[in-house]
Short mmCIF file of C-alpha atoms in Angstrom, two decimals:
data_model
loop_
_atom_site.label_atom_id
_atom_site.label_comp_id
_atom_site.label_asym_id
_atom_site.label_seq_id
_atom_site.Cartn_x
_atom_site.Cartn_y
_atom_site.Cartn_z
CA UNK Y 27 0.00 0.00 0.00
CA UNK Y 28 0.98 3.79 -0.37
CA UNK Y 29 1.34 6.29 2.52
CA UNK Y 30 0.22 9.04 0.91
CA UNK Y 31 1.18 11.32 4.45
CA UNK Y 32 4.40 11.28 2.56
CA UNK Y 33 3.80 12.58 -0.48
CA UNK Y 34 4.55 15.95 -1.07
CA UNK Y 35 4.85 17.98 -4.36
CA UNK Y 36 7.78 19.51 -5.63
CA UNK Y 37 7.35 23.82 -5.85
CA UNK Y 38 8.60 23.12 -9.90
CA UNK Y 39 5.70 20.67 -10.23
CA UNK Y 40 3.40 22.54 -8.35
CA UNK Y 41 4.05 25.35 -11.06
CA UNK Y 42 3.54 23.24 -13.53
CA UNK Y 43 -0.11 22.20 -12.23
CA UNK Y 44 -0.48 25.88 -12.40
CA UNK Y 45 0.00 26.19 -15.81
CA UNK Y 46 -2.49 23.59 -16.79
CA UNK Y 47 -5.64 25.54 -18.09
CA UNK Y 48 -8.84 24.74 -16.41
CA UNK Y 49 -10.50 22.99 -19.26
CA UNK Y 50 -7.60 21.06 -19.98
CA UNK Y 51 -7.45 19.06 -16.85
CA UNK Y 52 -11.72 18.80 -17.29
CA UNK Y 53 -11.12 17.35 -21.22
CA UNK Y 54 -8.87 14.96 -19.52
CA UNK Y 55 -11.10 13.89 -16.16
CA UNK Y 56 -14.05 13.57 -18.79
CA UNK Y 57 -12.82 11.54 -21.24
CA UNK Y 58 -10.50 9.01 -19.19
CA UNK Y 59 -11.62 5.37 -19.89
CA UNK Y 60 -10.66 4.58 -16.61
CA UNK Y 61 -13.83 5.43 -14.01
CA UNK Y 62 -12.80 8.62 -11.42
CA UNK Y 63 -15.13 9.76 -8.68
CA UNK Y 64 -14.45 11.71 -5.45
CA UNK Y 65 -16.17 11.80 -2.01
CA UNK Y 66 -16.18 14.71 0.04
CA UNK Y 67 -15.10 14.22 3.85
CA UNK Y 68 -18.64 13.56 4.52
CA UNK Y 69 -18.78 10.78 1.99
CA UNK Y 70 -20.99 12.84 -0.04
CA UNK Y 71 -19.96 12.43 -3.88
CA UNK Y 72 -18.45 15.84 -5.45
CA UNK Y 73 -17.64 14.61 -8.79
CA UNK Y 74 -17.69 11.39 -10.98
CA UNK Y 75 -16.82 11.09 -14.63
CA UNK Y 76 -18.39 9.85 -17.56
CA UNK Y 77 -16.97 6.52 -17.32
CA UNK Y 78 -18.95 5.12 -14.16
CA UNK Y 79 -21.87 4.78 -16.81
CA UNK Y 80 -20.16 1.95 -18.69
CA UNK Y 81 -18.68 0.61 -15.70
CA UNK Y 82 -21.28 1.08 -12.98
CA UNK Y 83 -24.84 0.68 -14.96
CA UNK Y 84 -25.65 4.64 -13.59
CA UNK Y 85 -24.96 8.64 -15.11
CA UNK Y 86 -22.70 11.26 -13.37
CA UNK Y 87 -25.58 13.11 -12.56
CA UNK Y 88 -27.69 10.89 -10.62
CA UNK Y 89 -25.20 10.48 -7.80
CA UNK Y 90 -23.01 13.66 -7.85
CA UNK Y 91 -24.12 15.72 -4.45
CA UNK Y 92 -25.76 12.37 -2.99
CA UNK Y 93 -24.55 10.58 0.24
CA UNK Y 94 -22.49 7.67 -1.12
CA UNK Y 95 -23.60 5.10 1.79
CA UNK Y 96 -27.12 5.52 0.47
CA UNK Y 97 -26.79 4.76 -3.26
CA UNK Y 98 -24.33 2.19 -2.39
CA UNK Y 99 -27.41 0.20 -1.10
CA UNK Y 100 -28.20 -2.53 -3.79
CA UNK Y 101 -25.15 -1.31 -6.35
CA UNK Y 102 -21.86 -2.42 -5.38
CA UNK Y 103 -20.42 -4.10 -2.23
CA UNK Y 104 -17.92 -3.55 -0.59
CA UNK Y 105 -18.21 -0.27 0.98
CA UNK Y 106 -15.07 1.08 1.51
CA UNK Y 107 -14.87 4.66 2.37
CA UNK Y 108 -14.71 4.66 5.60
CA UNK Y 109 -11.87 2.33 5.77
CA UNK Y 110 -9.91 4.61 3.38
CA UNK Y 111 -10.99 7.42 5.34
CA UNK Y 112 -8.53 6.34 8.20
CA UNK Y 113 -5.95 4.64 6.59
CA UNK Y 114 -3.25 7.13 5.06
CA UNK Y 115 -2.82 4.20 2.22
CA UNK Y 116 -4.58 3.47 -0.65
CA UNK Y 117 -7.42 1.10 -0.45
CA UNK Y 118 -7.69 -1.72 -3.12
CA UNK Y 119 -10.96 -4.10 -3.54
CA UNK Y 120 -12.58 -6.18 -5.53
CA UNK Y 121 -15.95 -4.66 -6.01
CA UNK Y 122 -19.31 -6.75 -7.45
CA UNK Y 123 -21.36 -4.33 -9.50
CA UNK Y 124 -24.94 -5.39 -9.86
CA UNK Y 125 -26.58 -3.61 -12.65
CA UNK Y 126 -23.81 -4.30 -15.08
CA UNK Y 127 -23.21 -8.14 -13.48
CA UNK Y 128 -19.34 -7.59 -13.48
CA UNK Y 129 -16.61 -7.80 -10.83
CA UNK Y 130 -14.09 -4.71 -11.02
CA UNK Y 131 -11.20 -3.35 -9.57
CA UNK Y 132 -11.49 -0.58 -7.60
CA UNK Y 133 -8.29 2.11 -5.99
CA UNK Y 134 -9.41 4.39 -3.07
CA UNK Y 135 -6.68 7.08 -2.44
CA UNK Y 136 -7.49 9.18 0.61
CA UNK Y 137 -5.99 12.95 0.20
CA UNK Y 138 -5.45 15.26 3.34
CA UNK Y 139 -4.72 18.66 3.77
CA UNK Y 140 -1.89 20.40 4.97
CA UNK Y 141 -2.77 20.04 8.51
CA UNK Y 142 -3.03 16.15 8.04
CA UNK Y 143 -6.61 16.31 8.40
CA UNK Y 144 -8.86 14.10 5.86
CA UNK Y 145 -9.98 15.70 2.63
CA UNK Y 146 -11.61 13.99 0.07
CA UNK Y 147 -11.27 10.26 -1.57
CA UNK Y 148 -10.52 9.59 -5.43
CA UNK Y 149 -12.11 6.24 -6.44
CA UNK Y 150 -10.78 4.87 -9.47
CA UNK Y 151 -12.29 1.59 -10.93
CA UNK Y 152 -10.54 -1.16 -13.64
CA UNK Y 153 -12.35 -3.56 -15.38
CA UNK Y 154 -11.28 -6.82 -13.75
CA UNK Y 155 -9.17 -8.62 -16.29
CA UNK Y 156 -8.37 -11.67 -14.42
CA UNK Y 157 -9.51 -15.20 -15.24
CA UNK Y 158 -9.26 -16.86 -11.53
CA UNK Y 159 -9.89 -15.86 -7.70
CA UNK Y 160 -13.26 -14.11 -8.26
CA UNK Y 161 -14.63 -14.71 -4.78
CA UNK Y 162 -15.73 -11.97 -2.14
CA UNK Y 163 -12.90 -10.60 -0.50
CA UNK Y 164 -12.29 -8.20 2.81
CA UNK Y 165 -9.23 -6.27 2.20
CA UNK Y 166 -8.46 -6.86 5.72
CA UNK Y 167 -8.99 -10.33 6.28
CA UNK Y 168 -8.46 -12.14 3.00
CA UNK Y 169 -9.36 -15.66 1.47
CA UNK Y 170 -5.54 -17.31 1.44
CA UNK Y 171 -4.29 -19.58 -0.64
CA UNK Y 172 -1.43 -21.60 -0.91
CA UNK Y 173 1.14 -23.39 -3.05
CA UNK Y 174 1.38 -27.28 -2.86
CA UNK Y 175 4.78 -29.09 -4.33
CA UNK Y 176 2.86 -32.56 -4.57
CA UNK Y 177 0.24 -31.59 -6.07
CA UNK Y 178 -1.19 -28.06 -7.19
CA UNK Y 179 -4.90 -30.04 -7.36
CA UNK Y 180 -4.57 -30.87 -3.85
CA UNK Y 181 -5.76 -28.07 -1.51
CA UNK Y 182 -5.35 -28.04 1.87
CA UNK Y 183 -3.71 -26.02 4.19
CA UNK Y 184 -4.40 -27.54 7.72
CA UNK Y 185 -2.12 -28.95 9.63
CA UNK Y 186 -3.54 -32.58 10.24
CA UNK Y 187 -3.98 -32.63 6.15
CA UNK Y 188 -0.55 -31.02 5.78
CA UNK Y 189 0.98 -33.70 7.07
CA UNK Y 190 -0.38 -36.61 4.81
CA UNK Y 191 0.52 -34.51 1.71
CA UNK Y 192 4.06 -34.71 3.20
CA UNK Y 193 4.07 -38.59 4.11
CA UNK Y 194 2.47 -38.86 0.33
CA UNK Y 195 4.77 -36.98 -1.54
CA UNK Y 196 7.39 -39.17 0.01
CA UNK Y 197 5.01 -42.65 -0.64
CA UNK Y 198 4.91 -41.83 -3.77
CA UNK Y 199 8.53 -41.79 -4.61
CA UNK Y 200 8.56 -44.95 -3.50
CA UNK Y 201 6.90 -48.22 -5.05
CA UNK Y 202 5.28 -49.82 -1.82
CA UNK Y 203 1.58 -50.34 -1.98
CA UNK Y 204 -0.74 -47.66 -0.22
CA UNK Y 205 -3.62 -48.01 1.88
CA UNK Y 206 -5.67 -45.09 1.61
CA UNK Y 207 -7.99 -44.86 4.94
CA UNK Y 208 -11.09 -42.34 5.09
CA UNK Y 209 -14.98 -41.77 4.69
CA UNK Y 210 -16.75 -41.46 1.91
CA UNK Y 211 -16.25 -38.34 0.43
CA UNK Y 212 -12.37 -37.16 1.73
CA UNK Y 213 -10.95 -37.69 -1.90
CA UNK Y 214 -9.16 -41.09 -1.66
CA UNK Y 215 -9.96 -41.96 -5.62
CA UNK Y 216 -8.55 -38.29 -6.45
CA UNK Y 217 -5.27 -39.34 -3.73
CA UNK Y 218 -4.34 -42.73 -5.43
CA UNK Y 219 -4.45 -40.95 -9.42
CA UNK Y 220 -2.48 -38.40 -7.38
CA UNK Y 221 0.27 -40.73 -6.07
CA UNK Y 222 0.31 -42.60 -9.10
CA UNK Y 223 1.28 -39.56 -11.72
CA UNK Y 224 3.72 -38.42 -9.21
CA UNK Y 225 5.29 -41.86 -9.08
CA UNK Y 226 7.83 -43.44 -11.11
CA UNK Y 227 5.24 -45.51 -12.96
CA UNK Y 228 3.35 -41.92 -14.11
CA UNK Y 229 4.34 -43.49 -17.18
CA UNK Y 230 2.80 -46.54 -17.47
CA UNK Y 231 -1.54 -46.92 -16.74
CA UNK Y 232 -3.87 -46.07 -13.57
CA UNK Y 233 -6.71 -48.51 -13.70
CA UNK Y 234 -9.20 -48.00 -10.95
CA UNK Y 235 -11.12 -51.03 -10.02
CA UNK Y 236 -14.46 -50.50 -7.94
CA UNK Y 237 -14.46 -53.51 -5.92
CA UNK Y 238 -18.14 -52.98 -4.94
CA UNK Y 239 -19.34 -52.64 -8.31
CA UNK Y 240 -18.80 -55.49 -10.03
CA UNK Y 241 -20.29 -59.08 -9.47
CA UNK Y 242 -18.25 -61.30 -7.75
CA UNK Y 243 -18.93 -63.69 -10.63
CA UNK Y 244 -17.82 -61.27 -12.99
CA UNK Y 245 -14.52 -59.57 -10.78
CA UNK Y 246 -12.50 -62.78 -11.26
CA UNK Y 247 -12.45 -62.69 -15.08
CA UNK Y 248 -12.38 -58.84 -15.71
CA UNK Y 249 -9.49 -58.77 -13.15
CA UNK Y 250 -7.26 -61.80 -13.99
CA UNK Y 251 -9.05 -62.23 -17.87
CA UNK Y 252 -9.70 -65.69 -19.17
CA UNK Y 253 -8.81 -68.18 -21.89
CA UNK Y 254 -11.16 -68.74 -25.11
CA UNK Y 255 -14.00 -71.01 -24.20
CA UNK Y 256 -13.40 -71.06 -20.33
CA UNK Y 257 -16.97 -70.22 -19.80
CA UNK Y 258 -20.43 -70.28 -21.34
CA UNK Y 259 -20.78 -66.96 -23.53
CA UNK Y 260 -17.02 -66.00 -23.64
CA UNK Y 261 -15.32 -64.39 -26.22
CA UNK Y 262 -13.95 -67.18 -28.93
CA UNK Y 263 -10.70 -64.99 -28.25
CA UNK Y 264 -10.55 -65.06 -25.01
CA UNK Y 265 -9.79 -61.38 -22.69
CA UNK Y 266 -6.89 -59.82 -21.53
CA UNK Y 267 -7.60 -58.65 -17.58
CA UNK Y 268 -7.01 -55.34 -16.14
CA UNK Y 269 -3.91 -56.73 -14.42
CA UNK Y 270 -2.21 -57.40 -17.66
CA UNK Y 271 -3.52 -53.92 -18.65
CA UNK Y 272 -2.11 -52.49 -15.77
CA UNK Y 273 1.64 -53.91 -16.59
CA UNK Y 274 3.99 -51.40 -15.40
CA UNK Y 275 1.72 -49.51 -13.63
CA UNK Y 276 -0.83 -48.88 -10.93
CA UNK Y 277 -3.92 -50.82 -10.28
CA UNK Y 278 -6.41 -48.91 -8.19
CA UNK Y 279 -8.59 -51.26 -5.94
CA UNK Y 280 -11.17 -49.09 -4.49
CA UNK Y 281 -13.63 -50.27 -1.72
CA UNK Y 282 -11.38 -53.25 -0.97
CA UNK Y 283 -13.64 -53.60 2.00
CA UNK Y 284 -16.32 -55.30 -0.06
CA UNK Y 285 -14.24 -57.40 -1.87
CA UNK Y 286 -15.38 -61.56 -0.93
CA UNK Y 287 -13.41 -63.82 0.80
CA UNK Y 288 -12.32 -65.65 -2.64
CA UNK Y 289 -11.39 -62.85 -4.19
CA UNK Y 290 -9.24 -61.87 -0.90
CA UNK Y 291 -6.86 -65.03 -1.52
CA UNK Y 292 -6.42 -64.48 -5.13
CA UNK Y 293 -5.27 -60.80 -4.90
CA UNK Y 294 -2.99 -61.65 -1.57
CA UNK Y 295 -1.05 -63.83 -4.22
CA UNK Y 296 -0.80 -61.37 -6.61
CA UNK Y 297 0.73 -58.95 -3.96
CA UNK Y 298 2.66 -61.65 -2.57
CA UNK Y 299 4.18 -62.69 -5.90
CA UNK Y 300 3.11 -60.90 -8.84
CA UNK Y 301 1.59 -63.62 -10.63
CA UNK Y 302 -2.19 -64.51 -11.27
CA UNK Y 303 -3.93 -67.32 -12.99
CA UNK Y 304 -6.41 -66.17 -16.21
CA UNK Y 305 -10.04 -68.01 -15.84
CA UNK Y 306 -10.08 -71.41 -17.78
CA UNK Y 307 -5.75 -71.94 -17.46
CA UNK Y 308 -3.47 -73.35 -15.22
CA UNK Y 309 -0.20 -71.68 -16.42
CA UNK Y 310 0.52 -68.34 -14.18
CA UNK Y 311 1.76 -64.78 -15.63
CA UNK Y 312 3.46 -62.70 -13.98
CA UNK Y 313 3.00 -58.41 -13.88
CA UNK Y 314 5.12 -55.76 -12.58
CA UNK Y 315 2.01 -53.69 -11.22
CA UNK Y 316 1.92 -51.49 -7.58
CA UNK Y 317 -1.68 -51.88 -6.03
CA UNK Y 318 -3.38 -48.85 -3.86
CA UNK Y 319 -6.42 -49.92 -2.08
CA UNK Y 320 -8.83 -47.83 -0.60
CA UNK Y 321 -11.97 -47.81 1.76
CA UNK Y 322 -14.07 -46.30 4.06
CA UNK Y 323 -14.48 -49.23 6.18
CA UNK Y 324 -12.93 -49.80 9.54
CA UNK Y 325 -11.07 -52.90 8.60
CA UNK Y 326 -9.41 -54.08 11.68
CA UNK Y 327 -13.18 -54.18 12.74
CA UNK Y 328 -13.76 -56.69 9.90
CA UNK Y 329 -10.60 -58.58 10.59
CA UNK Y 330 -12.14 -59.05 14.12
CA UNK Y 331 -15.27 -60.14 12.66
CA UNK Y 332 -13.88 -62.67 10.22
CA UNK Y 333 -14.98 -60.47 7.28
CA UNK Y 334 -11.65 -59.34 6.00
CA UNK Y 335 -8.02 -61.40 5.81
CA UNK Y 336 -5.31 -60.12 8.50
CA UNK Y 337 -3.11 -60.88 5.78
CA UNK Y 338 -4.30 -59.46 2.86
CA UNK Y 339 -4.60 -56.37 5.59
CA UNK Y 340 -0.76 -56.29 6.50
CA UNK Y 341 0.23 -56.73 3.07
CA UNK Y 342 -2.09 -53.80 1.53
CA UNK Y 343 -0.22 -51.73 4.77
CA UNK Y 344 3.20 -51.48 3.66
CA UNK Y 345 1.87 -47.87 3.97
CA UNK Y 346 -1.23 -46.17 5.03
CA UNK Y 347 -2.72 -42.80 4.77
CA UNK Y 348 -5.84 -41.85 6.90
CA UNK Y 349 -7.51 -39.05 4.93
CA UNK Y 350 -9.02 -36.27 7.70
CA UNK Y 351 -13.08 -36.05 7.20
CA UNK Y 352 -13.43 -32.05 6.12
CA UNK Y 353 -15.12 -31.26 10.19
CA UNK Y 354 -11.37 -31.84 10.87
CA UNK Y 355 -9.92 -29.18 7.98
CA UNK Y 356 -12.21 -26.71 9.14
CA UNK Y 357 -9.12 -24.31 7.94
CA UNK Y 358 -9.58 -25.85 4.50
CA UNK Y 359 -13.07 -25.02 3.74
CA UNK Y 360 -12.58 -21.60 2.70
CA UNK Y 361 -9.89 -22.40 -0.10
CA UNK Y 362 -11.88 -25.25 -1.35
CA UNK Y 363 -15.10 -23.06 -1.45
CA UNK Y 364 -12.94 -20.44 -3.75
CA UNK Y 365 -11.79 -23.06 -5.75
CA UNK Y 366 -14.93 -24.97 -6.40
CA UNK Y 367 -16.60 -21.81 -6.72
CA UNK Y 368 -13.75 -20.06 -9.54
CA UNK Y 369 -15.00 -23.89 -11.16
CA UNK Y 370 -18.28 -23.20 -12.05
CA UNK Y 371 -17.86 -19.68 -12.76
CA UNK Y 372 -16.23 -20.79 -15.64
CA UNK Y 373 -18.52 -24.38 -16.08
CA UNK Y 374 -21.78 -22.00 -16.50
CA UNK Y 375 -20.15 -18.46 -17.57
CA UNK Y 376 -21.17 -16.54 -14.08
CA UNK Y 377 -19.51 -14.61 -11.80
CA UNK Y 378 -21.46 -15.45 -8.82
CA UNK Y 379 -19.87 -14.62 -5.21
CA UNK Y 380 -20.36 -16.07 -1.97
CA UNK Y 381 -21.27 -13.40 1.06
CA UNK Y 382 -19.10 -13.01 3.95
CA UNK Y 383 -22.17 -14.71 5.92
CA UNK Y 384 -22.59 -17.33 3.77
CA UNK Y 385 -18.86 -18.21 4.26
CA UNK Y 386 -18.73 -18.37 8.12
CA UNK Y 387 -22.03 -20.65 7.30
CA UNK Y 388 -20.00 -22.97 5.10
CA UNK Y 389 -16.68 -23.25 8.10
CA UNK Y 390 -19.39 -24.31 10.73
CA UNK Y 391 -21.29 -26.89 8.96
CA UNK Y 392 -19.65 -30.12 9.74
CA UNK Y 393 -19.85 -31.39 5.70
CA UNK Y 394 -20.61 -35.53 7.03
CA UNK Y 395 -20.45 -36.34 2.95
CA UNK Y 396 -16.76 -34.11 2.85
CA UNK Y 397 -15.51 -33.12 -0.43
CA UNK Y 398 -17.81 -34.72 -2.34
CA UNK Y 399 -20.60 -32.74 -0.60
CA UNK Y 400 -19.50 -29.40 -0.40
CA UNK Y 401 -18.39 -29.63 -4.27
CA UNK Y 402 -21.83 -30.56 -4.65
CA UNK Y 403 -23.92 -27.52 -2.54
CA UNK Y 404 -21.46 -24.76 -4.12
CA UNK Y 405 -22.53 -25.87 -7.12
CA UNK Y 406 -26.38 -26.33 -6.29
CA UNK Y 407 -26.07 -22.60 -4.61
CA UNK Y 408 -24.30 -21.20 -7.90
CA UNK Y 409 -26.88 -22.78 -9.95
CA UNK Y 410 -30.40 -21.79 -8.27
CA UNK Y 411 -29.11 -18.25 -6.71
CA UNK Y 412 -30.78 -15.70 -8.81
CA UNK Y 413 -28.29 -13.37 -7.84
CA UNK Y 414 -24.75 -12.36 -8.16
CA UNK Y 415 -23.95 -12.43 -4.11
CA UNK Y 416 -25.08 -16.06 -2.89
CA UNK Y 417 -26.31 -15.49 0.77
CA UNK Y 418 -27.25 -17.48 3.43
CA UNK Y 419 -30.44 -17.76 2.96
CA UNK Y 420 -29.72 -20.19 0.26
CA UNK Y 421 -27.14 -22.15 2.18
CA UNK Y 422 -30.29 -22.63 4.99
CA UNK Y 423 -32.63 -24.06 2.03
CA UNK Y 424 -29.74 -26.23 1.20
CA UNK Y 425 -30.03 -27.73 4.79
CA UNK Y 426 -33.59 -28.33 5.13
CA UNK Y 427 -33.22 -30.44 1.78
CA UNK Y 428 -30.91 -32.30 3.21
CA UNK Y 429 -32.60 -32.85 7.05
CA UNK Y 430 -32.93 -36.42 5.87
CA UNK Y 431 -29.53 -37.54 4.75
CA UNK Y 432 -28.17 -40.81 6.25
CA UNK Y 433 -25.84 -39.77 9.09
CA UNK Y 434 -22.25 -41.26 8.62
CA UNK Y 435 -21.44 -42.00 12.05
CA UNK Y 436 -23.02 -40.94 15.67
CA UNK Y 437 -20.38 -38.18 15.04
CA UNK Y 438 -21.42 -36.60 12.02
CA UNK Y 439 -23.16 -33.37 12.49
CA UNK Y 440 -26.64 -32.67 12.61
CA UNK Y 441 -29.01 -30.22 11.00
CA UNK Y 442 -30.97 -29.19 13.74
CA UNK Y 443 -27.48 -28.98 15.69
CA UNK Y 444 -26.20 -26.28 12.84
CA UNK Y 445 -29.61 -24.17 13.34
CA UNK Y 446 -29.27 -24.09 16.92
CA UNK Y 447 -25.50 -23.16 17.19
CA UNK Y 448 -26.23 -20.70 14.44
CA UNK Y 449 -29.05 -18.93 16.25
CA UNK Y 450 -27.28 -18.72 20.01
CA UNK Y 451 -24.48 -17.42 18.24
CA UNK Y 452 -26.41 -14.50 16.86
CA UNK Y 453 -28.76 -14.19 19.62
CA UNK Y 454 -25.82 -13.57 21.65
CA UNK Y 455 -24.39 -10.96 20.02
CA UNK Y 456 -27.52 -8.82 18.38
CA UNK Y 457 -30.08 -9.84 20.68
CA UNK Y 458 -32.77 -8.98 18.23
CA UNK Y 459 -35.25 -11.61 16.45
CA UNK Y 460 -35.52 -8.85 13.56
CA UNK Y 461 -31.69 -8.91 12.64
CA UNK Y 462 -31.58 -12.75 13.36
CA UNK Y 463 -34.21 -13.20 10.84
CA UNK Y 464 -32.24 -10.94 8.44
CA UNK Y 465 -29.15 -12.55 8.75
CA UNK Y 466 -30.72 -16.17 8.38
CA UNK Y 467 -32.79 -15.31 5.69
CA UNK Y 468 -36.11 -16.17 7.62
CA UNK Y 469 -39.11 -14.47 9.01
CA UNK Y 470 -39.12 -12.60 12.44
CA UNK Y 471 -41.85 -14.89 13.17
CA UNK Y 472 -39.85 -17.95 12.89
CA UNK Y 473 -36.96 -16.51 14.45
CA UNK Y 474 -38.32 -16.13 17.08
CA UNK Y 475 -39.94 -19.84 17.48
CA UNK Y 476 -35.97 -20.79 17.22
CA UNK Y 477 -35.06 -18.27 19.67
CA UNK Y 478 -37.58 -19.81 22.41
CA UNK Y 479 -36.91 -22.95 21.52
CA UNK Y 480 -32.95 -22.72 21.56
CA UNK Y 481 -32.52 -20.02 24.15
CA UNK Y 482 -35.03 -21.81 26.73
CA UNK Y 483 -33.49 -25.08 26.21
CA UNK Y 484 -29.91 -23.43 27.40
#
């Protein structure tokens, strides 16, 4: 930023300002491209150039000599003279425009008069020519992001999912076989793919095996492949399996939990030696492949209940990440909202934003589907909001569809749980069923039904 309590004009330039006729300096105010308006020390607006027409939606003359607070109501957010007012630096946002649908740039320099006291503001506004980052940001308290070496599609910043990017980075330099550990949701699929381009074998193919998906019948045969006519209906040829396929590379077994007993035995020996036997022959072949298995399962669980081999187990565990559920990343949530949200900007051509409400809405929800579900609700919010500022009204009609998922574990968070945390919270610090309502995008009416049924119950 620039302290401007510093700058002071030369008495050669100041003659040269002089010099300047009068309707020069207007010819050049009126026809810059770039936008140029000034508030008085009141905040009252003293002069603004053509140019806020093409950038703001609005003529010079229907805001000159009018308080800037009040026709900043329902045209731009943020507000930010009163900030600049203070500061002795110039003030740069990222403004949201709403008759013109646009995102813009916007420099606030604060001038003072010789006796340091505050003068008047010059706004000037750029059309915002950047492609990325267009979510709602406080010049004082910023959205961060961060740079990844192991990946820069993984995001995550918190400590507890800091350090299984580290232990990754270093698994996958390696050619062990992983066991990726998490619920449904935390990104294992996206981990292993991960893991294996950074590997050794990036070279070679990823095939991903669902092991719930596919018929037992079925899994030994499109796994291991089988000879011509080892089976009623099989192709005169015979089929190559997705081991063989996998040669040199990485096979993928996700939801290894489900996988049957007999299938168990057959992929131990294919860890143990690298051989399987195709459907229909007796003669083994041998692969060079590294496995990753994943599941959301607690498998020492199903070792205890006979359900899953202790062997297959320690052999899948030559190393083992435990993916964090996201109610443990709260400090994530934020940079994965601006990321998903920068997505479908550019999926569906918008430039919708997410209000600073909305956001503390989105780090207190406890997300019991993870990623996967708060991929899913940015998007839902970005596609039904029938404005350019998503608030939190929207993110509270996203809940109530949702009162009757499946909970995860006795754990997971709750609905009603969110509404009442939510409505303490604000209780506590407005103490008004009007603003509560406001803020939660309800009626006062039904605030206050939550407020006697949360606050009595305390």
């Amino acid at each position: 930023m620039i302290d401007l309590s510093k700058t002071v004009n030369t008495p050669e330039y100041d003659d040269y300002l002089k010099s300047i006729p009068h309707e020069t300096l207007l010819k050049i105010l009126e026809n810059s491209f770039t936008e140029i308006y000034v508030l008085d020390k009141d905040g009252k607006v003293v002069y603004a150039n053509p140019a806020v027409t093409r950038l703001y939606g609005i003529k010079p003359e229907d805001i000159v000599q009018k308080d800037s607070k009040k026709i900043k109501a329902g045209l731009w957010d943020p507000y930010s003279f009163d900030l600049t007012k203070v500061s002795h630096q110039a003030i740069v946002t990222e403004n949201i425009y709403y008759k013109t649908n646009r995102t813009i740039i916007c420099i606030n320099v604060p001038v003072y008069d010789e006796n340091n006291e505050f003068e008047f503001m010059v706004s000037t506004s750029l059309d915002n020519i950047r492609s990325v980052d267009l979510s709602y940001r406080d010049v004082r308290n910023p959205i961060e992001t961060i740079d990844l070496e192991f990946s820069d599609q993984i995001i995550g910043k918190s400590k507890l999912f800091k350090q299984c990017l580290s232990d990754l980075e270093k698994i996958a330099k390696s050619d062990c076989n992983l066991l990726i550990l998490g619920e449904s949701g935390t990104g294992k699929s996206y981990i292993a793919q991960t893991v294996h381009n950074e590997s050794r074998r990036s070279h070679k193919p990823f095939i991903a095996i669902n092991c719930a998906a596919i018929p037992d019948g079925l899994f030994e045969s499109e796994l291991f492949g089988y000879m011509p006519g080892a089976f009623t209906g099989a192709n005169v040829k015979g089929k190559t399996g997705l081991l063989k396929d996998a040669d040199g590379g990485t096979i993928f077994l996700d939801e290894i939990g489900d996988l049957s007993p007999k299938m168990q035995v057959k992929i131990l020996d294919v860890l143990e030696n690298q051989r399987f036997i195709p459907v229909g022959s007796n003669k083994p072949e041998h692969v060079n492949i590294r496995i990753i298995a994943a599941t959301n399962q607690k498998l020492i669980q199903a070792i205890k209940e006979k359900k899953f081999r202790s062997d297959l187990y320690w052999r899948l565990n030559t190393a083992k990440i435990i993916l964090p559920p996201l109610r443990q990343r709260k400090d994530d949530i934020l940079l994965l909202v601006t990321h998903f949200l920068n997505d479908f900007n550019r999926r569906y051509n918008t430039k919708k934003i997410f209000s600073k409400a909305i956001l503390s809405y989105f780090i207190s929800y406890d997300w019991p589907g993870n990623v996967r579900q708060l991929k899913n609700a940015v998007e839902r919010m970005c596609i039904l909001s029938d404005k350019i500022i998503v608030n939190e009204s929207l993110f509270l009609q996203y809940l109530d569809q949702e009162e009757d998922i499946e909970e995860f574990d006795e754990e997971c968070f709750n609905v009603e749980e969110f509404k009442k945390r939510t409505v303490i919270k604000l209780y506590a610090k407005y103490k008004s069923s009007r603003i509560i309502a406001k803020k939660m995008g309800l009626s006062q009416s039904t605030a206050n039904l939550l407020i006697n049924k949360y606050i009595n119950e305390m």
